[in-house]
mmCIF file of C-alpha atoms and ligand atoms in Angstrom:
data_model
loop_
_atom_site.group_PDB
_atom_site.id
_atom_site.type_symbol
_atom_site.label_atom_id
_atom_site.label_comp_id
_atom_site.label_asym_id
_atom_site.label_seq_id
_atom_site.Cartn_x
_atom_site.Cartn_y
_atom_site.Cartn_z
ATOM 1 C CA UNK A 26 246.334 199.532 138.804
ATOM 2 C CA UNK A 27 244.012 202.505 138.871
ATOM 3 C CA UNK A 28 241.491 202.393 136.062
ATOM 4 C CA UNK A 29 241.082 205.765 134.336
ATOM 5 C CA UNK A 30 237.694 207.378 134.822
ATOM 6 C CA UNK A 31 236.013 209.877 132.544
ATOM 7 C CA UNK A 32 232.955 211.336 134.248
ATOM 8 C CA UNK A 33 230.561 213.621 132.380
ATOM 9 C CA UNK A 34 228.965 216.321 134.514
ATOM 10 C CA UNK A 35 225.959 217.428 132.520
ATOM 11 C CA UNK A 36 225.043 220.138 135.044
ATOM 12 C CA UNK A 37 221.513 221.546 134.470
ATOM 13 C CA UNK A 38 221.182 220.458 130.842
ATOM 14 C CA UNK A 39 219.011 218.093 128.771
ATOM 15 C CA UNK A 40 215.432 216.893 129.031
ATOM 16 C CA UNK A 41 214.679 213.233 129.768
ATOM 17 C CA UNK A 42 214.044 212.647 126.040
ATOM 18 C CA UNK A 43 217.349 214.238 125.094
ATOM 19 C CA UNK A 44 219.094 212.098 127.686
ATOM 20 C CA UNK A 45 217.438 208.972 126.300
ATOM 21 C CA UNK A 46 218.745 209.839 122.839
ATOM 22 C CA UNK A 47 222.242 210.572 124.153
ATOM 23 C CA UNK A 48 222.490 207.206 125.916
ATOM 24 C CA UNK A 49 221.210 205.308 122.878
ATOM 25 C CA UNK A 50 223.622 207.095 120.547
ATOM 26 C CA UNK A 51 226.550 206.652 122.902
ATOM 27 C CA UNK A 52 226.000 202.900 123.247
ATOM 28 C CA UNK A 53 225.622 202.579 119.489
ATOM 29 C CA UNK A 54 228.853 204.495 118.876
ATOM 30 C CA UNK A 55 230.737 202.623 121.618
ATOM 31 C CA UNK A 56 229.780 198.934 121.349
ATOM 32 C CA UNK A 57 232.432 197.954 123.919
ATOM 33 C CA UNK A 58 230.381 199.791 126.535
ATOM 34 C CA UNK A 59 227.066 198.465 125.296
ATOM 35 C CA UNK A 60 228.327 194.914 125.800
ATOM 36 C CA UNK A 61 228.928 195.504 129.516
ATOM 37 C CA UNK A 62 232.118 194.015 130.932
ATOM 38 C CA UNK A 63 235.105 196.102 131.915
ATOM 39 C CA UNK A 64 236.359 198.495 129.221
ATOM 40 C CA UNK A 65 239.855 199.914 129.821
ATOM 41 C CA UNK A 66 238.411 203.361 130.537
ATOM 42 C CA UNK A 67 235.551 203.676 132.983
ATOM 43 C CA UNK A 68 232.850 206.048 131.751
ATOM 44 C CA UNK A 69 230.221 207.648 133.952
ATOM 45 C CA UNK A 70 227.500 210.220 133.353
ATOM 46 C CA UNK A 71 226.237 212.532 136.074
ATOM 47 C CA UNK A 72 222.952 214.022 134.891
ATOM 48 C CA UNK A 73 220.489 216.097 136.882
ATOM 49 C CA UNK A 74 218.122 214.163 139.136
ATOM 50 C CA UNK A 75 215.051 213.782 136.863
ATOM 51 C CA UNK A 76 217.302 212.094 134.270
ATOM 52 C CA UNK A 77 218.634 209.473 136.668
ATOM 53 C CA UNK A 78 215.788 206.968 136.178
ATOM 54 C CA UNK A 79 216.348 207.355 132.428
ATOM 55 C CA UNK A 80 220.044 206.595 132.915
ATOM 56 C CA UNK A 81 219.201 203.591 135.098
ATOM 57 C CA UNK A 82 216.893 202.199 132.451
ATOM 58 C CA UNK A 83 218.972 202.938 129.368
ATOM 59 C CA UNK A 84 222.355 202.002 130.786
ATOM 60 C CA UNK A 85 221.242 198.758 132.439
ATOM 61 C CA UNK A 86 223.525 195.932 131.333
ATOM 62 C CA UNK A 87 226.054 198.360 129.834
ATOM 63 C CA UNK A 88 229.436 199.323 131.257
ATOM 64 C CA UNK A 89 228.489 202.992 131.575
ATOM 65 C CA UNK A 90 228.049 204.095 135.196
ATOM 66 C CA UNK A 91 225.913 206.988 136.353
ATOM 67 C CA UNK A 92 225.299 209.104 139.402
ATOM 68 C CA UNK A 93 224.142 212.404 140.839
ATOM 69 C CA UNK A 94 225.605 215.896 140.895
ATOM 70 C CA UNK A 95 224.862 216.405 144.579
ATOM 71 C CA UNK A 96 223.400 214.543 147.542
ATOM 72 C CA UNK A 97 221.936 215.459 150.894
ATOM 73 C CA UNK A 98 224.030 215.104 154.019
ATOM 74 C CA UNK A 99 220.858 213.970 155.798
ATOM 75 C CA UNK A 100 219.585 210.422 155.830
ATOM 76 C CA UNK A 101 215.842 211.099 155.355
ATOM 77 C CA UNK A 102 213.235 213.539 156.440
ATOM 78 C CA UNK A 103 211.837 217.037 156.231
ATOM 79 C CA UNK A 104 214.401 218.565 153.855
ATOM 80 C CA UNK A 105 212.374 219.903 150.949
ATOM 81 C CA UNK A 106 214.201 219.751 147.653
ATOM 82 C CA UNK A 107 216.957 217.449 148.871
ATOM 83 C CA UNK A 108 217.857 214.056 147.428
ATOM 84 C CA UNK A 109 218.915 211.172 149.669
ATOM 85 C CA UNK A 110 221.907 208.936 149.055
ATOM 86 C CA UNK A 111 219.624 205.932 149.586
ATOM 87 C CA UNK A 112 217.419 207.105 146.702
ATOM 88 C CA UNK A 113 220.373 207.326 144.320
ATOM 89 C CA UNK A 114 221.767 204.001 145.488
ATOM 90 C CA UNK A 115 218.416 202.278 145.016
ATOM 91 C CA UNK A 116 218.334 203.448 141.381
ATOM 92 C CA UNK A 117 221.733 201.851 140.807
ATOM 93 C CA UNK A 118 223.887 204.975 140.881
ATOM 94 C CA UNK A 119 227.612 204.452 141.385
ATOM 95 C CA UNK A 120 228.869 207.994 141.876
ATOM 96 C CA UNK A 121 227.864 211.351 143.249
ATOM 97 C CA UNK A 122 229.645 214.690 142.923
ATOM 98 C CA UNK A 123 230.139 216.526 146.212
ATOM 99 C CA UNK A 124 231.552 220.010 146.674
ATOM 100 C CA UNK A 125 231.461 221.111 143.056
ATOM 101 C CA UNK A 126 232.725 224.700 142.903
ATOM 102 C CA UNK A 127 229.347 225.876 141.579
ATOM 103 C CA UNK A 128 227.668 224.493 144.699
ATOM 104 C CA UNK A 129 230.356 225.973 146.907
ATOM 105 C CA UNK A 130 229.952 229.368 145.220
ATOM 106 C CA UNK A 131 226.165 229.652 144.629
ATOM 107 C CA UNK A 132 224.894 227.640 147.618
ATOM 108 C CA UNK A 133 227.681 228.546 150.006
ATOM 109 C CA UNK A 134 228.546 224.938 150.692
ATOM 110 C CA UNK A 135 231.227 224.696 153.346
ATOM 111 C CA UNK A 136 234.012 222.129 153.575
ATOM 112 C CA UNK A 137 232.225 220.707 156.585
ATOM 113 C CA UNK A 138 228.989 220.166 154.664
ATOM 114 C CA UNK A 139 230.898 218.636 151.751
ATOM 115 C CA UNK A 140 232.556 216.182 154.153
ATOM 116 C CA UNK A 141 229.169 215.240 155.624
ATOM 117 C CA UNK A 142 227.760 214.638 152.127
ATOM 118 C CA UNK A 143 230.744 212.477 151.186
ATOM 119 C CA UNK A 144 230.340 210.435 154.366
ATOM 120 C CA UNK A 145 226.638 209.900 153.695
ATOM 121 C CA UNK A 146 227.340 208.813 150.120
ATOM 122 C CA UNK A 147 229.978 206.292 151.198
ATOM 123 C CA UNK A 148 227.628 204.924 153.839
ATOM 124 C CA UNK A 149 225.232 204.034 151.010
ATOM 125 C CA UNK A 150 227.828 202.489 148.749
ATOM 126 C CA UNK A 151 228.103 205.494 146.425
ATOM 127 C CA UNK A 152 231.541 206.766 145.454
ATOM 128 C CA UNK A 153 231.773 210.514 146.019
ATOM 129 C CA UNK A 154 233.647 212.556 143.429
ATOM 130 C CA UNK A 155 234.912 215.253 145.759
ATOM 131 C CA UNK A 156 235.816 218.507 144.010
ATOM 132 C CA UNK A 157 238.474 220.950 145.135
ATOM 133 C CA UNK A 158 240.316 223.761 143.390
ATOM 134 C CA UNK A 159 241.467 227.326 143.631
ATOM 135 C CA UNK A 160 240.244 230.612 142.183
ATOM 136 C CA UNK A 161 242.389 232.617 139.798
ATOM 137 C CA UNK A 162 243.638 235.124 142.362
ATOM 138 C CA UNK A 163 244.843 232.292 144.573
ATOM 139 C CA UNK A 164 246.824 230.746 141.732
ATOM 140 C CA UNK A 165 248.260 234.110 140.766
ATOM 141 C CA UNK A 166 249.369 234.616 144.357
ATOM 142 C CA UNK A 167 251.269 231.307 144.150
ATOM 143 C CA UNK A 168 249.046 229.628 146.746
ATOM 144 C CA UNK A 169 247.184 227.129 144.545
ATOM 145 C CA UNK A 170 248.624 223.984 146.152
ATOM 146 C CA UNK A 171 248.389 225.098 149.780
ATOM 147 C CA UNK A 172 244.844 226.422 149.276
ATOM 148 C CA UNK A 173 243.623 223.273 147.519
ATOM 149 C CA UNK A 174 245.154 220.932 150.102
ATOM 150 C CA UNK A 175 243.584 222.934 152.937
ATOM 151 C CA UNK A 176 240.220 222.759 151.171
ATOM 152 C CA UNK A 177 240.699 219.025 150.728
ATOM 153 C CA UNK A 178 241.616 218.558 154.379
ATOM 154 C CA UNK A 179 238.440 220.368 155.455
ATOM 155 C CA UNK A 180 236.309 218.456 152.952
ATOM 156 C CA UNK A 181 237.607 215.127 154.276
ATOM 157 C CA UNK A 182 237.175 215.914 157.943
ATOM 158 C CA UNK A 183 235.873 212.936 159.864
ATOM 159 C CA UNK A 184 235.953 210.693 156.787
ATOM 160 C CA UNK A 185 237.536 207.303 157.124
ATOM 161 C CA UNK A 186 239.362 206.194 154.013
ATOM 162 C CA UNK A 187 240.658 202.641 153.972
ATOM 163 C CA UNK A 188 241.309 201.196 150.507
ATOM 164 C CA UNK A 189 241.201 204.516 148.664
ATOM 165 C CA UNK A 190 238.659 203.008 146.271
ATOM 166 C CA UNK A 191 235.716 204.474 148.155
ATOM 167 C CA UNK A 192 236.474 208.024 147.021
ATOM 168 C CA UNK A 193 237.488 209.949 143.887
ATOM 169 C CA UNK A 194 239.013 213.412 144.102
ATOM 170 C CA UNK A 195 238.588 215.926 141.282
ATOM 171 C CA UNK A 196 240.956 218.860 141.033
ATOM 172 C CA UNK A 197 238.998 221.589 139.275
ATOM 173 C CA UNK A 198 240.606 225.014 139.224
ATOM 174 C CA UNK A 199 237.645 227.383 139.376
ATOM 175 C CA UNK A 200 239.084 229.657 136.696
ATOM 176 C CA UNK A 201 239.187 226.758 134.214
ATOM 177 C CA UNK A 202 235.554 225.639 134.602
ATOM 178 C CA UNK A 203 233.451 226.496 131.573
ATOM 179 C CA UNK A 204 235.901 229.194 130.514
ATOM 180 C CA UNK A 205 237.776 227.418 127.744
ATOM 181 C CA UNK A 206 240.973 227.902 129.767
ATOM 182 C CA UNK A 207 242.663 224.718 130.909
ATOM 183 C CA UNK A 208 245.368 224.193 133.465
ATOM 184 C CA UNK A 209 248.618 223.151 131.811
ATOM 185 C CA UNK A 210 249.349 219.432 131.958
ATOM 186 C CA UNK A 211 252.239 220.277 134.299
ATOM 187 C CA UNK A 212 249.994 222.225 136.701
ATOM 188 C CA UNK A 213 247.396 219.436 136.692
ATOM 189 C CA UNK A 214 250.090 216.861 137.422
ATOM 190 C CA UNK A 215 251.689 219.001 140.133
ATOM 191 C CA UNK A 216 248.382 219.314 141.946
ATOM 192 C CA UNK A 217 247.450 215.645 141.494
ATOM 193 C CA UNK A 218 250.828 214.613 142.911
ATOM 194 C CA UNK A 219 250.386 216.961 145.889
ATOM 195 C CA UNK A 220 246.914 215.537 146.537
ATOM 196 C CA UNK A 221 248.219 211.952 146.368
ATOM 197 C CA UNK A 222 250.996 212.842 148.806
ATOM 198 C CA UNK A 223 248.470 214.327 151.173
ATOM 199 C CA UNK A 224 246.405 211.123 151.003
ATOM 200 C CA UNK A 225 249.548 209.053 151.619
ATOM 201 C CA UNK A 226 250.503 211.053 154.710
ATOM 202 C CA UNK A 227 247.035 210.937 156.110
ATOM 203 C CA UNK A 228 245.641 207.547 155.110
ATOM 204 C CA UNK A 229 248.694 205.506 154.148
ATOM 205 C CA UNK A 230 250.242 203.969 151.089
ATOM 206 C CA UNK A 231 247.370 201.701 150.117
ATOM 207 C CA UNK A 232 244.853 204.538 149.976
ATOM 208 C CA UNK A 233 247.333 206.713 148.050
ATOM 209 C CA UNK A 234 247.993 203.975 145.512
ATOM 210 C CA UNK A 235 244.302 203.298 144.872
ATOM 211 C CA UNK A 236 242.607 206.655 145.031
ATOM 212 C CA UNK A 237 241.726 208.160 141.676
ATOM 213 C CA UNK A 238 242.453 211.824 141.092
ATOM 214 C CA UNK A 239 240.716 213.544 138.191
ATOM 215 C CA UNK A 240 241.328 216.858 136.510
ATOM 216 C CA UNK A 241 238.389 219.042 135.521
ATOM 217 C CA UNK A 242 238.018 222.382 133.780
ATOM 218 C CA UNK A 243 237.503 222.845 130.036
ATOM 219 C CA UNK A 244 238.714 219.368 129.188
ATOM 220 C CA UNK A 245 238.015 218.507 125.558
ATOM 221 C CA UNK A 246 239.164 215.996 122.948
ATOM 222 C CA UNK A 247 242.146 218.142 121.928
ATOM 223 C CA UNK A 248 243.694 218.404 125.402
ATOM 224 C CA UNK A 249 242.710 215.053 126.933
ATOM 225 C CA UNK A 250 245.807 213.021 126.030
ATOM 226 C CA UNK A 251 248.093 215.805 127.195
ATOM 227 C CA UNK A 252 246.391 216.223 130.581
ATOM 228 C CA UNK A 253 246.140 212.463 131.088
ATOM 229 C CA UNK A 254 249.879 212.008 130.486
ATOM 230 C CA UNK A 255 250.721 212.968 134.073
ATOM 231 C CA UNK A 256 251.226 209.771 136.122
ATOM 232 C CA UNK A 257 249.041 211.063 138.956
ATOM 233 C CA UNK A 258 246.123 212.185 136.780
ATOM 234 C CA UNK A 259 243.663 209.289 136.576
ATOM 235 C CA UNK A 260 240.947 210.831 134.444
ATOM 236 C CA UNK A 261 238.691 213.782 134.006
ATOM 237 C CA UNK A 262 235.496 215.407 135.197
ATOM 238 C CA UNK A 263 234.087 216.814 131.990
ATOM 239 C CA UNK A 264 231.372 219.441 131.751
ATOM 240 C CA UNK A 265 230.623 221.028 128.377
ATOM 241 C CA UNK A 266 232.431 218.422 126.277
ATOM 242 C CA UNK A 267 230.315 215.602 127.762
ATOM 243 C CA UNK A 268 227.076 217.008 126.358
ATOM 244 C CA UNK A 269 227.810 215.704 122.864
ATOM 245 C CA UNK A 270 228.223 211.981 122.241
ATOM 246 C CA UNK A 271 230.932 212.647 119.685
ATOM 247 C CA UNK A 272 233.256 214.715 121.866
ATOM 248 C CA UNK A 273 232.802 212.487 124.919
ATOM 249 C CA UNK A 274 233.547 209.398 122.788
ATOM 250 C CA UNK A 275 236.636 211.081 121.337
ATOM 251 C CA UNK A 276 237.857 211.828 124.833
ATOM 252 C CA UNK A 277 237.443 208.209 125.898
ATOM 253 C CA UNK A 278 239.473 207.185 122.864
ATOM 254 C CA UNK A 279 242.152 209.754 123.762
ATOM 255 C CA UNK A 280 242.397 208.389 127.331
HETATM 256 P P1 PGA B 303 233.758 222.218 132.017
HETATM 257 O O1 PGA B 303 233.162 221.836 133.477
HETATM 258 O O2 PGA B 303 234.387 220.966 131.483
HETATM 259 O O3 PGA B 303 232.591 222.684 131.226
HETATM 260 O O4 PGA B 303 234.790 223.284 132.265
HETATM 261 C C1 PGA B 303 233.833 220.959 134.318
HETATM 262 C C2 PGA B 303 233.096 220.829 135.623
HETATM 263 O O5 PGA B 303 232.569 221.832 136.131
HETATM 264 O O6 PGA B 303 233.003 219.723 136.186
#
């Protein structure tokens, strides 16, 4: 059985002190997570890099996972400003986002680079959360599924997927990110099913059965249960609504 995952992408928000407060309040409000173990819904927070040591310290012994919002495709070396997978892994990170649409749009990240980042993350025992999704004009032209699958194919090039547990895929329609517009539950399910089919054809039944597929884009407490109802939607990548302990906790309850 695939365990649902709710991952909070904080983007470039919060100071280390604000993060410390958030973690303390979250663990107080959600004692099941504070106790460690295996809650029914996996929760992860992806803060910006300077907050990662805070996450490591505050979340130690809890069931809340954490990770980065990006990672270098390079192992080590003269790459000013980059962060290595080995650095995140050494701090105890579990996840790292690769190919977020903001990075694709503002830093011109190509599918090829995204695939190289995912490979590097997996090499270091991190689980990449690989983001794909179409722009509004592509959806309006009726090409959302074919576009997203082609983007996924490019972003997986050269990657070896065995169990399907080494990777998470997030379907994030670009027009739904931070806009307050959400894909309908039916559209989210249609895309998640198409992605799972693609994984089945390419990597086999085991990978397809295990891989978790998230939806992202203006998810909030009020639409979580609806979006999660689709059998192929295994969770969410949550931006704005993860910044407040209350809304993120409500979403976990809704899952
Ligand atoms: P949002 O962001 O929930 O604020 O739309 C989602 C994301 O970009 O991961």
